[in-house]
Tab-separated table of C-alpha atoms and ligand atoms in Angstrom:
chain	number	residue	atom	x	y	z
A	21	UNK	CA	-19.870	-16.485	9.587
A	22	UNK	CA	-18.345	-16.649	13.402
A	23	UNK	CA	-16.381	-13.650	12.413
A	24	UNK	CA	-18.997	-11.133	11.830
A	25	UNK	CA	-19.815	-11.437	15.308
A	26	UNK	CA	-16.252	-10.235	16.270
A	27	UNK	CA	-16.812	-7.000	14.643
A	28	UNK	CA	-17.242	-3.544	15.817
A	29	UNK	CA	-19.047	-1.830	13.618
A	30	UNK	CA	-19.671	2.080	13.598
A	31	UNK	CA	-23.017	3.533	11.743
A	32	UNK	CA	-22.610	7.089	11.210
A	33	UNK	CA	-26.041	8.910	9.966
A	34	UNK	CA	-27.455	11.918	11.214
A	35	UNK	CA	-30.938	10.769	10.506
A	36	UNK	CA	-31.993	8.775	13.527
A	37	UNK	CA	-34.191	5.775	11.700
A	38	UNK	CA	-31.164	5.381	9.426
A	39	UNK	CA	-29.306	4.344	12.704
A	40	UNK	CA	-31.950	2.241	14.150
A	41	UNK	CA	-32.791	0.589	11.091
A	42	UNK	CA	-28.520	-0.390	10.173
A	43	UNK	CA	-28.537	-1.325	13.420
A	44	UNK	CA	-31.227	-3.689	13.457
A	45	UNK	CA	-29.922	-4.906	10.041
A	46	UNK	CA	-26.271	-5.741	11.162
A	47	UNK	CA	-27.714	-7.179	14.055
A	48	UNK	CA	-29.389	-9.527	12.231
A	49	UNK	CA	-26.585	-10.503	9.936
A	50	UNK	CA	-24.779	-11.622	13.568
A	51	UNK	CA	-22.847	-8.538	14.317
A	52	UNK	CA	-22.441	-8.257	18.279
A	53	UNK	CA	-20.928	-4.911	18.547
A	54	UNK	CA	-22.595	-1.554	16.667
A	55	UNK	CA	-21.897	1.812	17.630
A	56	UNK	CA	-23.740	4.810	16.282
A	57	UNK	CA	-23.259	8.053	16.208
A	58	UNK	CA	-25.438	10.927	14.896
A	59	UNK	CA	-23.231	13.352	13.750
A	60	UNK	CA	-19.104	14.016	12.669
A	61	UNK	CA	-18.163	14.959	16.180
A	62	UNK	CA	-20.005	12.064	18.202
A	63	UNK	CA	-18.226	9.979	15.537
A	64	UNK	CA	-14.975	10.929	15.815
A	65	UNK	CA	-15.627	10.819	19.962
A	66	UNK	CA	-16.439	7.136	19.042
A	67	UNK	CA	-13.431	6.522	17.321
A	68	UNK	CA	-11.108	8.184	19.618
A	69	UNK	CA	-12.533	6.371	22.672
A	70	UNK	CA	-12.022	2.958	21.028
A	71	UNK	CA	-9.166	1.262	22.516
A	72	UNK	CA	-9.936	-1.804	20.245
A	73	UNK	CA	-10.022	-0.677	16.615
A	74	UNK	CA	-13.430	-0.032	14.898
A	75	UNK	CA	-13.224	-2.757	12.217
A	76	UNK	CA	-15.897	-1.214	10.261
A	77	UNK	CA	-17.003	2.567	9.830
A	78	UNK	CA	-20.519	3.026	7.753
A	79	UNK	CA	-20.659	6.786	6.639
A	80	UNK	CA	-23.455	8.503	5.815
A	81	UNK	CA	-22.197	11.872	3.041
A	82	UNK	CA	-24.446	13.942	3.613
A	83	UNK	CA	-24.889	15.361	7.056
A	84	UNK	CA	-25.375	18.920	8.634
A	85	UNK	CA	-22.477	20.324	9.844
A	86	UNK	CA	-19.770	18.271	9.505
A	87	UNK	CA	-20.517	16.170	6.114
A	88	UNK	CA	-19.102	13.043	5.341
A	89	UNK	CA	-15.806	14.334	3.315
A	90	UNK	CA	-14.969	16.484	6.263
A	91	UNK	CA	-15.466	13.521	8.678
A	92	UNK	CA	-13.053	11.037	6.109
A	93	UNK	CA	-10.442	13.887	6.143
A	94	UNK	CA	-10.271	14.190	9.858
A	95	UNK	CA	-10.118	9.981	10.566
A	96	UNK	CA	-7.143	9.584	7.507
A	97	UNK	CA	-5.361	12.375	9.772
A	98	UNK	CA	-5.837	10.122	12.813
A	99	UNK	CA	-4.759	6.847	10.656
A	100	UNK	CA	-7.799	5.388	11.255
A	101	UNK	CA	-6.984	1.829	10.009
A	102	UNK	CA	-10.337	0.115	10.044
A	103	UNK	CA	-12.516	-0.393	6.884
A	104	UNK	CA	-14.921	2.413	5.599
A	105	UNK	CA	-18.276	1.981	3.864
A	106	UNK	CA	-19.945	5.073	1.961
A	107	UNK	CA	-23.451	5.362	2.028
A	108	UNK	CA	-25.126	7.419	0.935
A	109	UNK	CA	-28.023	8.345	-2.133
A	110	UNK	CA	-25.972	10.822	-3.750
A	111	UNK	CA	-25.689	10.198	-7.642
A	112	UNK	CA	-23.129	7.648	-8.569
A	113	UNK	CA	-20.469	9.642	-9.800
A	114	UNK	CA	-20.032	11.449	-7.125
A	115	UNK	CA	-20.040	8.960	-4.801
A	116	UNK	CA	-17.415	7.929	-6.933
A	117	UNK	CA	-15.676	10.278	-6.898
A	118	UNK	CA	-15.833	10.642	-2.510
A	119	UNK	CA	-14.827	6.858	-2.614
A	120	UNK	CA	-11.563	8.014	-4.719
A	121	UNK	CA	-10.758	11.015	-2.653
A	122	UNK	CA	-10.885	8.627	0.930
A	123	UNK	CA	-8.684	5.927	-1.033
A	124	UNK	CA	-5.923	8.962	-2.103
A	125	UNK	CA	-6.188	10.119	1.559
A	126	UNK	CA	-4.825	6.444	2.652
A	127	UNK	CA	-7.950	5.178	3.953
A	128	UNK	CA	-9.134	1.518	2.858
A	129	UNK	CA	-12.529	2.052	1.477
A	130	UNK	CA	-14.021	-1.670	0.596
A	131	UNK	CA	-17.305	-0.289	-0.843
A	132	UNK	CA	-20.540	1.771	-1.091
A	133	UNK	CA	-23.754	1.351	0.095
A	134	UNK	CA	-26.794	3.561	-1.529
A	135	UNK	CA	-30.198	4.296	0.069
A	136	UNK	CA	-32.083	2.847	0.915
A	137	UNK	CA	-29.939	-0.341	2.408
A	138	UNK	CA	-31.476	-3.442	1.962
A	139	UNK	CA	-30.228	-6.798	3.814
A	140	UNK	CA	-28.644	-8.251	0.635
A	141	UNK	CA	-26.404	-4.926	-0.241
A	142	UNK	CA	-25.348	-5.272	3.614
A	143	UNK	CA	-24.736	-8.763	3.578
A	144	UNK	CA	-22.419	-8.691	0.265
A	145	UNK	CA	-20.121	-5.832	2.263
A	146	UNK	CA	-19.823	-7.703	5.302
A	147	UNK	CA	-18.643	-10.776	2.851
A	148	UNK	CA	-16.189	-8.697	1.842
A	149	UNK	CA	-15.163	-8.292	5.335
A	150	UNK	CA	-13.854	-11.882	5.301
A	151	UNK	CA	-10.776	-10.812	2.789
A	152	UNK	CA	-7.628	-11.709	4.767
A	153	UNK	CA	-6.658	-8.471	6.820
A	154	UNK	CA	-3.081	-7.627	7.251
A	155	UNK	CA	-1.402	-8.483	10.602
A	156	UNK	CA	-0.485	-5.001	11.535
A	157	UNK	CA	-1.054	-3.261	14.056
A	158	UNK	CA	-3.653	-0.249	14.858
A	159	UNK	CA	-1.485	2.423	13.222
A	160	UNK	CA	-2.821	5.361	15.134
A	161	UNK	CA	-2.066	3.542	18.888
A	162	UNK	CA	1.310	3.496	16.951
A	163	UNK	CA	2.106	7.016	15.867
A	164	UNK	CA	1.957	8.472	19.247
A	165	UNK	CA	3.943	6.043	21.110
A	166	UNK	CA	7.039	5.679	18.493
A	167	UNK	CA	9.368	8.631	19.085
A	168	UNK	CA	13.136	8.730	17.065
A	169	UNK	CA	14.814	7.056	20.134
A	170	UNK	CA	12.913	3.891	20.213
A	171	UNK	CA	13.562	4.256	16.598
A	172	UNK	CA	16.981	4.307	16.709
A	173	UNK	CA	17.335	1.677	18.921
A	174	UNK	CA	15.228	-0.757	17.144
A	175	UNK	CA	17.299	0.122	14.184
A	176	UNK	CA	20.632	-0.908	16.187
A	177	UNK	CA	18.922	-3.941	17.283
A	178	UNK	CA	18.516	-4.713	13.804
A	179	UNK	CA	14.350	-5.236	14.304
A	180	UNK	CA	14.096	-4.420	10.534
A	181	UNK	CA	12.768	-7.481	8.701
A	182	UNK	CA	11.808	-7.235	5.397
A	183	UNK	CA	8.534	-8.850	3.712
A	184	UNK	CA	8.205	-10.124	0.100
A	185	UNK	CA	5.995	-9.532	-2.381
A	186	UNK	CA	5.948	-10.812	-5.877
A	187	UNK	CA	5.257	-9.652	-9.222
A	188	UNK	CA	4.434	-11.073	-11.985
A	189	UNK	CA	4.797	-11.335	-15.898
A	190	UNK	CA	1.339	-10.270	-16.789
A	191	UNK	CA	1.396	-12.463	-19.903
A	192	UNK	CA	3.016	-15.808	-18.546
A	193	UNK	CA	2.056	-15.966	-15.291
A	194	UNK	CA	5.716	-16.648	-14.081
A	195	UNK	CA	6.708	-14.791	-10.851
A	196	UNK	CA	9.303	-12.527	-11.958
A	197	UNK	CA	10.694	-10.249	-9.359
A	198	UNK	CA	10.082	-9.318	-5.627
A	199	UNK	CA	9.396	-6.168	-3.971
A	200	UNK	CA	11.361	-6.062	-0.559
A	201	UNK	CA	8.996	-4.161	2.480
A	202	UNK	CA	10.561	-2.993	5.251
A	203	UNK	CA	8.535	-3.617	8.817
A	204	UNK	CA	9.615	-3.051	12.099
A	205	UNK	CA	9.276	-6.410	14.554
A	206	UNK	CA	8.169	-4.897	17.377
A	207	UNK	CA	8.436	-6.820	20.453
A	208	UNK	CA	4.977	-5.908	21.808
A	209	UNK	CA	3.233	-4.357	18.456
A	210	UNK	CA	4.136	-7.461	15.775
A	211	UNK	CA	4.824	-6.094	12.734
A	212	UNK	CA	4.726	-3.000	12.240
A	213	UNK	CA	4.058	-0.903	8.622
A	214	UNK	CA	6.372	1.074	6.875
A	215	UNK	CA	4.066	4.311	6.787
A	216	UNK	CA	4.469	4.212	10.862
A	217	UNK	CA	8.051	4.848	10.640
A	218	UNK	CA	10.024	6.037	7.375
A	219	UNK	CA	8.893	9.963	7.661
A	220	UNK	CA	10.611	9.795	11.381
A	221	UNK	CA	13.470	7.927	10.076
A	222	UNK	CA	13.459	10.626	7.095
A	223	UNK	CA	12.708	13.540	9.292
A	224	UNK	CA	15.892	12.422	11.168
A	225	UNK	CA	18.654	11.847	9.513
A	226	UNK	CA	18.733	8.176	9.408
A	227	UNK	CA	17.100	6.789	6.496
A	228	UNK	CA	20.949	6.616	4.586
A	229	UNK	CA	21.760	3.669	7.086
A	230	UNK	CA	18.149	2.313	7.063
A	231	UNK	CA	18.061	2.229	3.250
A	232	UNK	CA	21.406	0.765	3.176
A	233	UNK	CA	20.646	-1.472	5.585
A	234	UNK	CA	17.298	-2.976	3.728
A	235	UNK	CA	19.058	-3.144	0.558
A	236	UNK	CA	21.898	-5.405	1.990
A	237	UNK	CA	19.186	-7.478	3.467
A	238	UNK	CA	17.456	-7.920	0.420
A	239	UNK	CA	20.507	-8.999	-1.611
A	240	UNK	CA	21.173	-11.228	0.497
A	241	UNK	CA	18.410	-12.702	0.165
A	242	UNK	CA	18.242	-12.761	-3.444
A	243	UNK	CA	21.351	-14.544	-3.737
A	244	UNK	CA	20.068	-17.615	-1.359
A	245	UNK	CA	17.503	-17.444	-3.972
A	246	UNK	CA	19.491	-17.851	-6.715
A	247	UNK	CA	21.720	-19.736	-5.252
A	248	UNK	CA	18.326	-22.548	-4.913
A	249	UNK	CA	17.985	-21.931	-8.404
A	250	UNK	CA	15.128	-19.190	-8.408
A	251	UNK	CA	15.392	-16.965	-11.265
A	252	UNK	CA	14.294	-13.599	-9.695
A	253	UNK	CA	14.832	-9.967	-9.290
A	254	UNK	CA	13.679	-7.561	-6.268
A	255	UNK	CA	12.809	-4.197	-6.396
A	256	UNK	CA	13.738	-1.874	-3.397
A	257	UNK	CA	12.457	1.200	-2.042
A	258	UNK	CA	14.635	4.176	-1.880
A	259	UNK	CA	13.365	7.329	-0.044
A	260	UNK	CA	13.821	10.891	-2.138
A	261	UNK	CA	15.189	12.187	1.206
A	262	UNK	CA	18.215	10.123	0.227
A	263	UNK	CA	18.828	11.371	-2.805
A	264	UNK	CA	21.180	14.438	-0.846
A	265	UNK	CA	24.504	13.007	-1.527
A	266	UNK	CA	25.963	12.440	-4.951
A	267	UNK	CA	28.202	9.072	-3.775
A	268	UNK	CA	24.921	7.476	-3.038
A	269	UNK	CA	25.015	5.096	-6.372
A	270	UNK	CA	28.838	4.305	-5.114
A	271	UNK	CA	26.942	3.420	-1.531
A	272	UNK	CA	24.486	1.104	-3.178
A	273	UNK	CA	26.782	-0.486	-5.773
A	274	UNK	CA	29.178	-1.719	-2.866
A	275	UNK	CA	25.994	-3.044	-0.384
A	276	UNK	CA	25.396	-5.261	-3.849
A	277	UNK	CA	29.019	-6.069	-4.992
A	278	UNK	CA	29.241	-7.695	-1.247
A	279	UNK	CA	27.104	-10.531	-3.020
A	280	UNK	CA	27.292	-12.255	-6.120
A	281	UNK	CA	24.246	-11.008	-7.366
A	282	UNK	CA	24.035	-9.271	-10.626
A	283	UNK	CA	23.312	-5.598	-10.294
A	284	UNK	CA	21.283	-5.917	-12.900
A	285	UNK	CA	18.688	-7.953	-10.657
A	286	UNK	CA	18.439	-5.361	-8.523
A	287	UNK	CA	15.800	-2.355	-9.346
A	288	UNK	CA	15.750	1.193	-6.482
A	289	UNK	CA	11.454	2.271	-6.751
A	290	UNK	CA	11.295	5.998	-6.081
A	291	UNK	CA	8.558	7.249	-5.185
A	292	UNK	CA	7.124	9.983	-7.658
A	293	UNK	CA	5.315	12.499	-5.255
A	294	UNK	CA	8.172	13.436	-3.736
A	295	UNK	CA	10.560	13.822	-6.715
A	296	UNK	CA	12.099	17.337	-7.979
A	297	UNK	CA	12.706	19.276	-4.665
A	298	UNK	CA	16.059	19.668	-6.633
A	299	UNK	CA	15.513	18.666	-9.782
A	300	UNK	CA	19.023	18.639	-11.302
A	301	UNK	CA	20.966	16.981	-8.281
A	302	UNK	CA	18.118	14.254	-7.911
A	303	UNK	CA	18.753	13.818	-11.816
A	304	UNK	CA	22.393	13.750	-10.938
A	305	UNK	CA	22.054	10.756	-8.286
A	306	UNK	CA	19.393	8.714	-10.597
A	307	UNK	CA	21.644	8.956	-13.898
A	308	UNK	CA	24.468	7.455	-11.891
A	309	UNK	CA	22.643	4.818	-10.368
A	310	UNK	CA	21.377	3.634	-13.484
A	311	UNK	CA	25.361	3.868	-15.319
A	312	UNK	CA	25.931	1.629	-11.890
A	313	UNK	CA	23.715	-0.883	-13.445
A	314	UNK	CA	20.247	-0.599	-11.474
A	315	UNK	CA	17.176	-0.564	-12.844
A	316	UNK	CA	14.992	1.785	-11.550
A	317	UNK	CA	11.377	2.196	-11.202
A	318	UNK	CA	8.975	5.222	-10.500
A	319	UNK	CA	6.651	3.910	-7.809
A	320	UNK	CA	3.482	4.903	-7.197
A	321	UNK	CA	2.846	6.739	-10.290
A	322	UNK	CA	0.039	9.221	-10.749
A	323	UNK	CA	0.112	10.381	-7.196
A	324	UNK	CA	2.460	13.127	-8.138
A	325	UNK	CA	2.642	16.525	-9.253
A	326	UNK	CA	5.602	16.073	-12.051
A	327	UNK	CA	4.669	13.091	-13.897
A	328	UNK	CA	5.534	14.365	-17.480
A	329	UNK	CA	8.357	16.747	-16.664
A	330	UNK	CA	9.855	13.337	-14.641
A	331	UNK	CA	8.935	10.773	-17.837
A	332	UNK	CA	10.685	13.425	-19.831
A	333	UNK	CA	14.308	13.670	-17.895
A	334	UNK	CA	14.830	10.817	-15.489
A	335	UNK	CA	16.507	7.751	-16.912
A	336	UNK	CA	13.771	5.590	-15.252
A	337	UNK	CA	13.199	1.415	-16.303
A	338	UNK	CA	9.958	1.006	-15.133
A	339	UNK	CA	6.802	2.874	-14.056
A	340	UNK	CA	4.501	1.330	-11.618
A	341	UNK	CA	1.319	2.839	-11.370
A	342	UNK	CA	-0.342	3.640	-8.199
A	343	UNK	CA	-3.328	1.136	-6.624
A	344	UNK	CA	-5.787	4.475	-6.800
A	345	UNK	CA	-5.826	3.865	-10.190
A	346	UNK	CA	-6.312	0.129	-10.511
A	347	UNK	CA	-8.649	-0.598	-7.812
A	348	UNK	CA	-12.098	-1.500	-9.045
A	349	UNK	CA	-11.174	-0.384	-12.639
A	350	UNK	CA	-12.644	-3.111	-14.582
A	351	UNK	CA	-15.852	-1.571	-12.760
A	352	UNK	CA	-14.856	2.467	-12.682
A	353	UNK	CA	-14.849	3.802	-15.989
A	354	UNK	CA	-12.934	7.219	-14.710
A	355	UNK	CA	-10.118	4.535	-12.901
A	356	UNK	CA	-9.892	2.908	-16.414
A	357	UNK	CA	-9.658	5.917	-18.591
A	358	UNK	CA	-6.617	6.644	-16.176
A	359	UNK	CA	-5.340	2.819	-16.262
A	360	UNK	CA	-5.213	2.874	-19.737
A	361	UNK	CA	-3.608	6.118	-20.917
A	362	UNK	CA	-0.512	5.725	-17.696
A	363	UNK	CA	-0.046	2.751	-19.056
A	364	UNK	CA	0.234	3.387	-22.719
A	365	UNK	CA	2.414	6.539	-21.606
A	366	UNK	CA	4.684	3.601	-19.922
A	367	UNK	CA	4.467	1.563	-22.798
A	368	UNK	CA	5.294	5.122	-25.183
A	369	UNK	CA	8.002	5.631	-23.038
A	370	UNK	CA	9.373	1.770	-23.727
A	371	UNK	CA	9.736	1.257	-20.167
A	372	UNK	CA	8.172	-1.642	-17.987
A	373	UNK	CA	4.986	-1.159	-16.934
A	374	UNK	CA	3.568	-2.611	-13.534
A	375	UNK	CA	-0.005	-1.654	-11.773
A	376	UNK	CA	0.319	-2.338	-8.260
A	377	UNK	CA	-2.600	-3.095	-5.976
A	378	UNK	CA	-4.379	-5.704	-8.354
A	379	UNK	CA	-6.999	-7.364	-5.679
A	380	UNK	CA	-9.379	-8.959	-7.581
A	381	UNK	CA	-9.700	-11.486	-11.206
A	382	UNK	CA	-11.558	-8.899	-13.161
A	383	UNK	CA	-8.917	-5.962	-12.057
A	384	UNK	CA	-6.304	-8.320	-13.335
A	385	UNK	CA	-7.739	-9.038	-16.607
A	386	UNK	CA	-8.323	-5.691	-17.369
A	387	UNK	CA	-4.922	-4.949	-17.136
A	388	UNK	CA	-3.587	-7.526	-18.901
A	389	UNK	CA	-5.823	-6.957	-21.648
A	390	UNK	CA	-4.728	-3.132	-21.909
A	391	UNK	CA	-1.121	-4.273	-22.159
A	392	UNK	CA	0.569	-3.723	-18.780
A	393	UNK	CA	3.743	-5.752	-18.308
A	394	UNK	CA	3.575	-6.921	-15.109
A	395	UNK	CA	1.283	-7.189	-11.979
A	396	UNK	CA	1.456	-7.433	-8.099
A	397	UNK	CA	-1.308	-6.974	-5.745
A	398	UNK	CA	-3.138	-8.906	-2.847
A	399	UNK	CA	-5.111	-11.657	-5.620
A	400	UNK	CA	-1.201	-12.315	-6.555
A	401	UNK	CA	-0.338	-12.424	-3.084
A	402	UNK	CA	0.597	-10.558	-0.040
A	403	UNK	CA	3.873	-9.862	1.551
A	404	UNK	CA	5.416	-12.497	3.164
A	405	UNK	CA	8.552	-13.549	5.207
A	406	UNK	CA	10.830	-14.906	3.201
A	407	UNK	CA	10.391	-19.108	4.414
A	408	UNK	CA	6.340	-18.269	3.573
A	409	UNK	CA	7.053	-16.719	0.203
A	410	UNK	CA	9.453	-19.755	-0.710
A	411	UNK	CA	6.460	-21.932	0.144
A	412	UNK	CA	3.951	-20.294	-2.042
A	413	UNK	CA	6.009	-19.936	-4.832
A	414	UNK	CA	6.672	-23.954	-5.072
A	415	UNK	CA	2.597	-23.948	-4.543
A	416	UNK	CA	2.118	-21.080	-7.341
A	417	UNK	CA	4.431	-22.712	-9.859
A	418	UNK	CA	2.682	-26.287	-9.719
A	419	UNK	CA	-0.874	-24.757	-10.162
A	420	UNK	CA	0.492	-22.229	-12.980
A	421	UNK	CA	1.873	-25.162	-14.709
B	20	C2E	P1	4.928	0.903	-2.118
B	20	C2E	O1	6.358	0.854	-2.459
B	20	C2E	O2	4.005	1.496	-3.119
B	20	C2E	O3	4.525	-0.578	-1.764
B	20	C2E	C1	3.274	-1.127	-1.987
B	20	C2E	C2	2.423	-1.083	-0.747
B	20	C2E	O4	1.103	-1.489	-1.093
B	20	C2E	C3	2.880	-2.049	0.340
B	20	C2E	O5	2.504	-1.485	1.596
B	20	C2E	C4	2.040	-3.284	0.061
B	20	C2E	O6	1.845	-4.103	1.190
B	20	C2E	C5	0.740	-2.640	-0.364
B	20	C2E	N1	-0.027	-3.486	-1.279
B	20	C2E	C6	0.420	-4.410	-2.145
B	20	C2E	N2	-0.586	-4.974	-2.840
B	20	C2E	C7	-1.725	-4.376	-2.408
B	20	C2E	C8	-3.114	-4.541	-2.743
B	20	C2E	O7	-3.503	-5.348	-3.584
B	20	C2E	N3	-3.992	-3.740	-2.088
B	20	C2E	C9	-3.598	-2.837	-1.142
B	20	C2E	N4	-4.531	-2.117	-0.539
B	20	C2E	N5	-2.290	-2.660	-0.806
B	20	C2E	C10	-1.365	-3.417	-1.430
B	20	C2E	P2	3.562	-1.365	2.778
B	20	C2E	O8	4.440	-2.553	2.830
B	20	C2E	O9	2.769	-0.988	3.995
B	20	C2E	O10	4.459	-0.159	2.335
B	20	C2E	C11	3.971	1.134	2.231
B	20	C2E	C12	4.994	2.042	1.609
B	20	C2E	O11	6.123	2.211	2.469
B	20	C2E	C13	5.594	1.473	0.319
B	20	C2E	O12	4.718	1.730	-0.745
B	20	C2E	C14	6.881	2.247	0.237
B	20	C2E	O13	6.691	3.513	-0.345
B	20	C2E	C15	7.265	2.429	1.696
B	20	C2E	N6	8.320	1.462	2.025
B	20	C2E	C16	8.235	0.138	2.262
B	20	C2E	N7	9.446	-0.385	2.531
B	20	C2E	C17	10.348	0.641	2.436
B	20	C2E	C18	11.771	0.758	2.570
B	20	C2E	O14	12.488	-0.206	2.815
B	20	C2E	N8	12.300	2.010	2.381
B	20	C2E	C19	11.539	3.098	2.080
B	20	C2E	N9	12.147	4.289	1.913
B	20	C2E	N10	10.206	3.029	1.936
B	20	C2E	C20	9.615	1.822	2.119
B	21	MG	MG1	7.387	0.327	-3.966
B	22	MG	MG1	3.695	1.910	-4.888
C-alpha cells in the first residue's frame, strides 16, 4: 500500500466539512499529499501550479459558480492527465451520464463516489489506483513545449517507435492481429503519446511521410514475425488528413510490396469522426485501397457524426467500436444498450467487429456473449515494444493452452 502514500491527491468541494472530512479520510488510508480547493477557480489554480502531476482529482458536481461539468471541461482543455473521481449525491443516472461526458472529453474517469463517503467506498477507489499507469508523460507539460520544428526534427531523426497491441479472437482466445501505435522517444520526455503530436504533424503538412513512415515500420515488423512463424496481422492508423491525394493506395501498396508480407495482413483504421469533409474523394481513396488488397477498419466508432451514411458507402472490413462505449458496460445499462446494437449493426453489415478498450473480465464477457468478433483492451494487454510483446505472447499462448 507504499504507493498511496506517493499520491497527490486533489479534493474539490465547495462545502468546507466535505474537505476536512476527505481529507482526514485519505489521510488515514496513507495518502501524504492532499490538496483542496473550495471552488472551480482555486481548483484549476491548484492544477496549474502543480509542476508534478495531480495523480488524483476528487470532484464534487455540484458547486456554485463554476459546477463540476464546467470545471471537467476546462481541465480536458488543459490535458489534465491524472485520474478523476465524481462525487457527488446527484441521482445515479445522471451521474452517469457526467461520468460519460468527462470520458468523451478524453479524461480518464476511474469511478464515482456518492455522499456521503464512507472509508470503504474510498478505500475501493484508491485500489483501483494500483492499475498499472501508462509510462507517458504529463501531456499538458508536453503541448506547450512541442512546436513543428522539434517535430520535424525528431521525425528526421527517426524518434518514431511504434508500440504493439494485440487483439484477439473473442471466441478462441488466440491473439490474432496487432495494432501498431506510434510514440515519439523523446530524449528527455520517454515516450511520448500519439494525441501530443499527430494534429501538429496534420496541421502541417507532414503526416504523408509520418504515415508512410509507421506503416513501413510496422511491416517490417510483421514480416520478422512471420518469418518466426507467428501467424498475425496489424492494423495501422491512417489520419483522414491523408486522404488528399488519390495515389495514396499506390503509396501504401509499394511501403508493403518492399516486404514479403501479404497485403492482405495488413488492415489502414480510419478514424470515423473525422470522415466526409469530402465525401466522394475520401470514398475515392478508400475504394482503391481496399481493390489494393487492405483491409480496412473504421476506428473508434460511435464518436462520429456520419456513422450510417459511412456504413452505407465506404467499402470498410471491420468496425471497431469506441472504449466510451465498452467501458463499465457489463455494469451501465445505457453503455450496453449502445454495445449491443453497434455491434449487431457490425455484425448486419457482415463486417468484423472489435470493441476496443476492454479493461476488465466482466467487460469482456459481456462482449463476447453479445457476439463481437474480436477484443483488445488493457485486461488483454497494453502496448508494448516489440521484444516485450514477443515475450508475452509465448507467456499468453502457454496459459491459453
Ligand atoms: P486508437 O487508434 O483508437 O488506439 C487505441 C488507443 O486506446 C491507444 O492509445 C491505446 O493505447 C488506448 N487503449 C487501448 N486499450 C485501452 C484500454 O483498455 N483502456 C484505455 N483507456 N485505453 C486503451 P494511444 O496509443 O495513445 O493512441 C491514441 C490515438 O492516436 C489512437 O487511437 C490513434 O487514433 C492515434 N494514433 C496512434 N498511432 C497513430 C499513427 O501511427 N498514425 C495516426 N494517424 N494516428 C495514430
Ligand atoms: Mg486505431
Ligand atoms: Mg480507437
Amino acid at each position: 500500500m507504499d504507493k498511496k502514500k506517493n499520491l497527490r491527491v486533489l479534493v474539490l468541494d465547495d462545502d468546507k466539512f466535505m474537505l476536512e472530512f476527505v481529507s482526514h479520510l485519505l489521510r488515514e488510508l496513507g495518502v501524504n499529499e492532499v490538496l483542496v480547493a473550495e471552488n472551480g477557480a482555486a481548483g484549476l489554480f491548484a492544477l496549474s501550479a502543480q509542476i508534478e502531476v495531480v495523480d488524483l482529482l476528487i470532484c464534487d458536481i455540484e458547486m456554485p459558480g463554476m459546477d463540476g461539468i464546467e470545471f471537467l471541461r476546462h481541465i480536458a482543455d488543459q490535458k489534465y492527465s491524472g485520474k478523476v473521481v465524481l462525487f457527488s449525491d446527484v441521482e445515479a443516472d445522471l451521474l452517469k451520464a457526467i461520468e460519460r461526458l468527462a470520458i468523451v472529453r478524453g479524461l480518464n474517469v476511474v469511478g464515482t463516489l456518492a455522499k456521503p463517503v464512507t472509508m470503504g467506498s474510498l478505500t475501493a477507489i484508491l485500489e483501483k489506483l494500483s492499475l498499472p499507469i501508462q509510462k507517458t508523460t504529463n501531456s499538458s507539460q508536453v503541448r506547450q513545449i512541442f512546436d513543428v520544428e522539434e517535430i520535424r526534427q525528431a521525425l528526421m531523426a527517426d524518434q518514431i517507435t511504434l508500440f504493439f497491441q494485440p487483439k484477439i479472437s473473442a471466441s478462441s482466445r488466440r491473439v490474432t492481429s496487432v495494432e501498431c501505435l506510434a510514440r515519439w522517444h523523446h530524449a528527455r520526455y520517454g515516450y511520448i503519446s500519439p494525441d501530443n503530436f499527430i494534429s501538429i504533424i496534420e496541421q502541417n503538412g507532414l503526416i504523408n511521410d509520418f504515415t508512410r513512415n509507421v506503416l513501413k515500420k510496422s511491416v517490417q515488423q510483421l514480416d520478422i514475425w512471420l518469418q518466426n512463424g507467428l501467424d498475425l496481422e496489424i492494423s495501422v492508423n491512417v489520419s483522414m488528413a491523408n486522404l488528399d491525394r488519390f495515389d495514396l493506395p499506390e503509396i501504401y501498396q509499394e511501403a508493403v510490396q518492399d516486404s514479403n508480407v501479404p497485403i492482405e495482413r495488413v488492415t489502414l483504421e480510419i478514424t470515423e469522426g473525422k470522415l466526409g469533409k469530402d465525401f466522394a474523394q475520401s470514398l475515392d481513396i478508400l475504394t482503391r485501397i481496399r481493390l489494393k488488397g487492405f483491409g480496412l477498419s473504421i476506428d473508434d466508432f460511435g464518436t462520429g457524426y456520419a456513422s450510417m451514411e459511412t456504413l452505407k458507402y465506404m467499402p470498410f472490413t471491420e468496425l471497431k467500436i469506441d472504449r466510451i462505449f465498452a467501458h463499465n458496460a457489463a455494469q451501465d445499462s445505457a453503455t450496453r444498450v449502445i454495445l449491443e446494437s453497434s455491434i449487431k449493426l457490425g455484425k448486419a453489415f457482415g463486417l468484423n467487429v472489435v470493441v476496443e478498450g476492454i479493461e476488465n473480465q466482466a467487460d469482456c464477457e459481456l462482449v463476447t456473449e453479445l457476439g463481437c468478433d474480436e477484443i483488445q483492451g488493457y485486461f488483454i494487454a497494453q502496448p508494448m515494444l516489440a521484444d516485450e510483446f514477443a515475450r508475452w505472447l509465448c507467456d499468453y499462448e502457454k496459459n491459453r493452452k
